[in-house]
Amino acid sequence: MPPAPDIDRRAVLRGLAAAVAALPALGTVAAPAASAASLGSWPVSTLEAFADTLVPGERRSSSDRAIAGAAPGPGAVQAGVIALLTSPGLPLNPLLPGIAALLDARATGYAVGKLILLPIDRPPFVGLSFDHRTTLVARLFQADDLDRAIWQLLAFLVGLAFDTAAHRHTAQALAEGHPGLVWTGFPPPDADGLWRYPAHSYGTALAGPHPATTPSGSPA
């Protein structure tokens, strides 16, 4: 097993937790375009492969290595997971190379244990097949894994990139055809840009409003 990268795990966890806390406000204001250029191609590829393992999608081209092509339609990568992770509104940019290095170290250890010969022209995690990536990621979420909390928070961000376009204003993301929102059938807003739900999802009201509820629908 190769030694784990020398990273401050507490700093990584604090950064991921701060990113999750900042997400509700991230898509409500205009922000500069996110860029992954400063990370380098290998960390980006590793993070994309991790995201694609959780929410897989189609390859962007026949030469795509990060996306395994394990499922039809868009996945987390097409939905902008890297744009979310590198968003200027989140404190993650300095931490992402270390997270990617930690994941690659775990992939190297996994490959050694399975006698898998990894290609030298791509990051170790990217060099694993989709089945092996899935097996490794499942291990990362086991209760006794030292870095489980890191992978849990990172996975949470991956899911939000696909399910909610958390790094973007929802109405704008829908108007521009955000892959995750379109794929899941997220409803568009009314003409004024607000969402209203006149029909109960269960076909009937489950409870009446609390008498102290304000006209806006908020609790008093």
mmCIF file with all atom_site columns, N, CA, C and O in Angstrom, residues 31 34 73 81 114 120 136 139 144:
data_model
loop_
_atom_site.group_PDB
_atom_site.id
_atom_site.type_symbol
_atom_site.label_atom_id
_atom_site.label_alt_id
_atom_site.label_comp_id
_atom_site.label_asym_id
_atom_site.label_entity_id
_atom_site.label_seq_id
_atom_site.pdbx_PDB_ins_code
_atom_site.Cartn_x
_atom_site.Cartn_y
_atom_site.Cartn_z
_atom_site.occupancy
_atom_site.B_iso_or_equiv
_atom_site.pdbx_formal_charge
_atom_site.auth_seq_id
_atom_site.auth_comp_id
_atom_site.auth_asym_id
_atom_site.auth_atom_id
_atom_site.pdbx_PDB_model_num
ATOM 1  N N  . ALA A 1 31  ? -21.833 35.122 -10.471 1.00 0.00 ? 31  ALA A N  1
ATOM 2  C CA . ALA A 1 31  ? -20.454 34.880 -10.056 1.00 0.00 ? 31  ALA A CA 1
ATOM 3  C C  . ALA A 1 31  ? -19.589 34.742 -11.293 1.00 0.00 ? 31  ALA A C  1
ATOM 4  O O  . ALA A 1 31  ? -20.072 34.408 -12.372 1.00 0.00 ? 31  ALA A O  1
ATOM 5  N N  . ALA A 1 34  ? -16.539 29.765 -13.499 1.00 0.00 ? 34  ALA A N  1
ATOM 6  C CA . ALA A 1 34  ? -15.624 28.864 -12.816 1.00 0.00 ? 34  ALA A CA 1
ATOM 7  C C  . ALA A 1 34  ? -14.640 28.262 -13.811 1.00 0.00 ? 34  ALA A C  1
ATOM 8  O O  . ALA A 1 34  ? -14.959 28.061 -14.982 1.00 0.00 ? 34  ALA A O  1
ATOM 9  N N  . GLY A 1 73  ? -27.070 8.867  -21.482 1.00 0.00 ? 73  GLY A N  1
ATOM 10 C CA . GLY A 1 73  ? -27.476 10.187 -21.018 1.00 0.00 ? 73  GLY A CA 1
ATOM 11 C C  . GLY A 1 73  ? -26.371 10.903 -20.272 1.00 0.00 ? 73  GLY A C  1
ATOM 12 O O  . GLY A 1 73  ? -25.247 10.417 -20.151 1.00 0.00 ? 73  GLY A O  1
ATOM 13 N N  . VAL A 1 81  ? -19.994 19.268 -12.558 1.00 0.00 ? 81  VAL A N  1
ATOM 14 C CA . VAL A 1 81  ? -19.448 19.038 -11.220 1.00 0.00 ? 81  VAL A CA 1
ATOM 15 C C  . VAL A 1 81  ? -18.133 19.782 -11.001 1.00 0.00 ? 81  VAL A C  1
ATOM 16 O O  . VAL A 1 81  ? -17.883 20.308 -9.909  1.00 0.00 ? 81  VAL A O  1
ATOM 17 N N  . LYS A 1 114 ? -5.056  -5.972 -6.101  1.00 0.00 ? 114 LYS A N  1
ATOM 18 C CA . LYS A 1 114 ? -5.755  -6.776 -7.104  1.00 0.00 ? 114 LYS A CA 1
ATOM 19 C C  . LYS A 1 114 ? -4.835  -7.222 -8.244  1.00 0.00 ? 114 LYS A C  1
ATOM 20 O O  . LYS A 1 114 ? -5.295  -7.858 -9.197  1.00 0.00 ? 114 LYS A O  1
ATOM 21 N N  . ILE A 1 120 ? 0.332   4.235  -17.394 1.00 0.00 ? 120 ILE A N  1
ATOM 22 C CA . ILE A 1 120 ? 1.155   5.319  -16.835 1.00 0.00 ? 120 ILE A CA 1
ATOM 23 C C  . ILE A 1 120 ? 0.804   6.678  -17.431 1.00 0.00 ? 120 ILE A C  1
ATOM 24 O O  . ILE A 1 120 ? 1.367   7.696  -17.009 1.00 0.00 ? 120 ILE A O  1
ATOM 25 N N  . LEU A 1 136 ? -13.953 0.160  -5.441  1.00 0.00 ? 136 LEU A N  1
ATOM 26 C CA . LEU A 1 136 ? -13.115 0.983  -4.576  1.00 0.00 ? 136 LEU A CA 1
ATOM 27 C C  . LEU A 1 136 ? -13.927 2.056  -3.871  1.00 0.00 ? 136 LEU A C  1
ATOM 28 O O  . LEU A 1 136 ? -13.788 2.263  -2.659  1.00 0.00 ? 136 LEU A O  1
ATOM 29 N N  . ARG A 1 139 ? -15.767 0.833  -0.982  1.00 0.00 ? 139 ARG A N  1
ATOM 30 C CA . ARG A 1 139 ? -14.897 0.649  0.178   1.00 0.00 ? 139 ARG A CA 1
ATOM 31 C C  . ARG A 1 139 ? -14.648 1.975  0.896   1.00 0.00 ? 139 ARG A C  1
ATOM 32 O O  . ARG A 1 139 ? -14.540 2.020  2.124   1.00 0.00 ? 139 ARG A O  1
ATOM 33 N N  . ASP A 1 144 ? -15.345 2.014  8.627   1.00 0.00 ? 144 ASP A N  1
ATOM 34 C CA . ASP A 1 144 ? -14.018 2.013  9.214   1.00 0.00 ? 144 ASP A CA 1
ATOM 35 C C  . ASP A 1 144 ? -12.974 2.717  8.356   1.00 0.00 ? 144 ASP A C  1
ATOM 36 O O  . ASP A 1 144 ? -11.788 2.711  8.691   1.00 0.00 ? 144 ASP A O  1
#
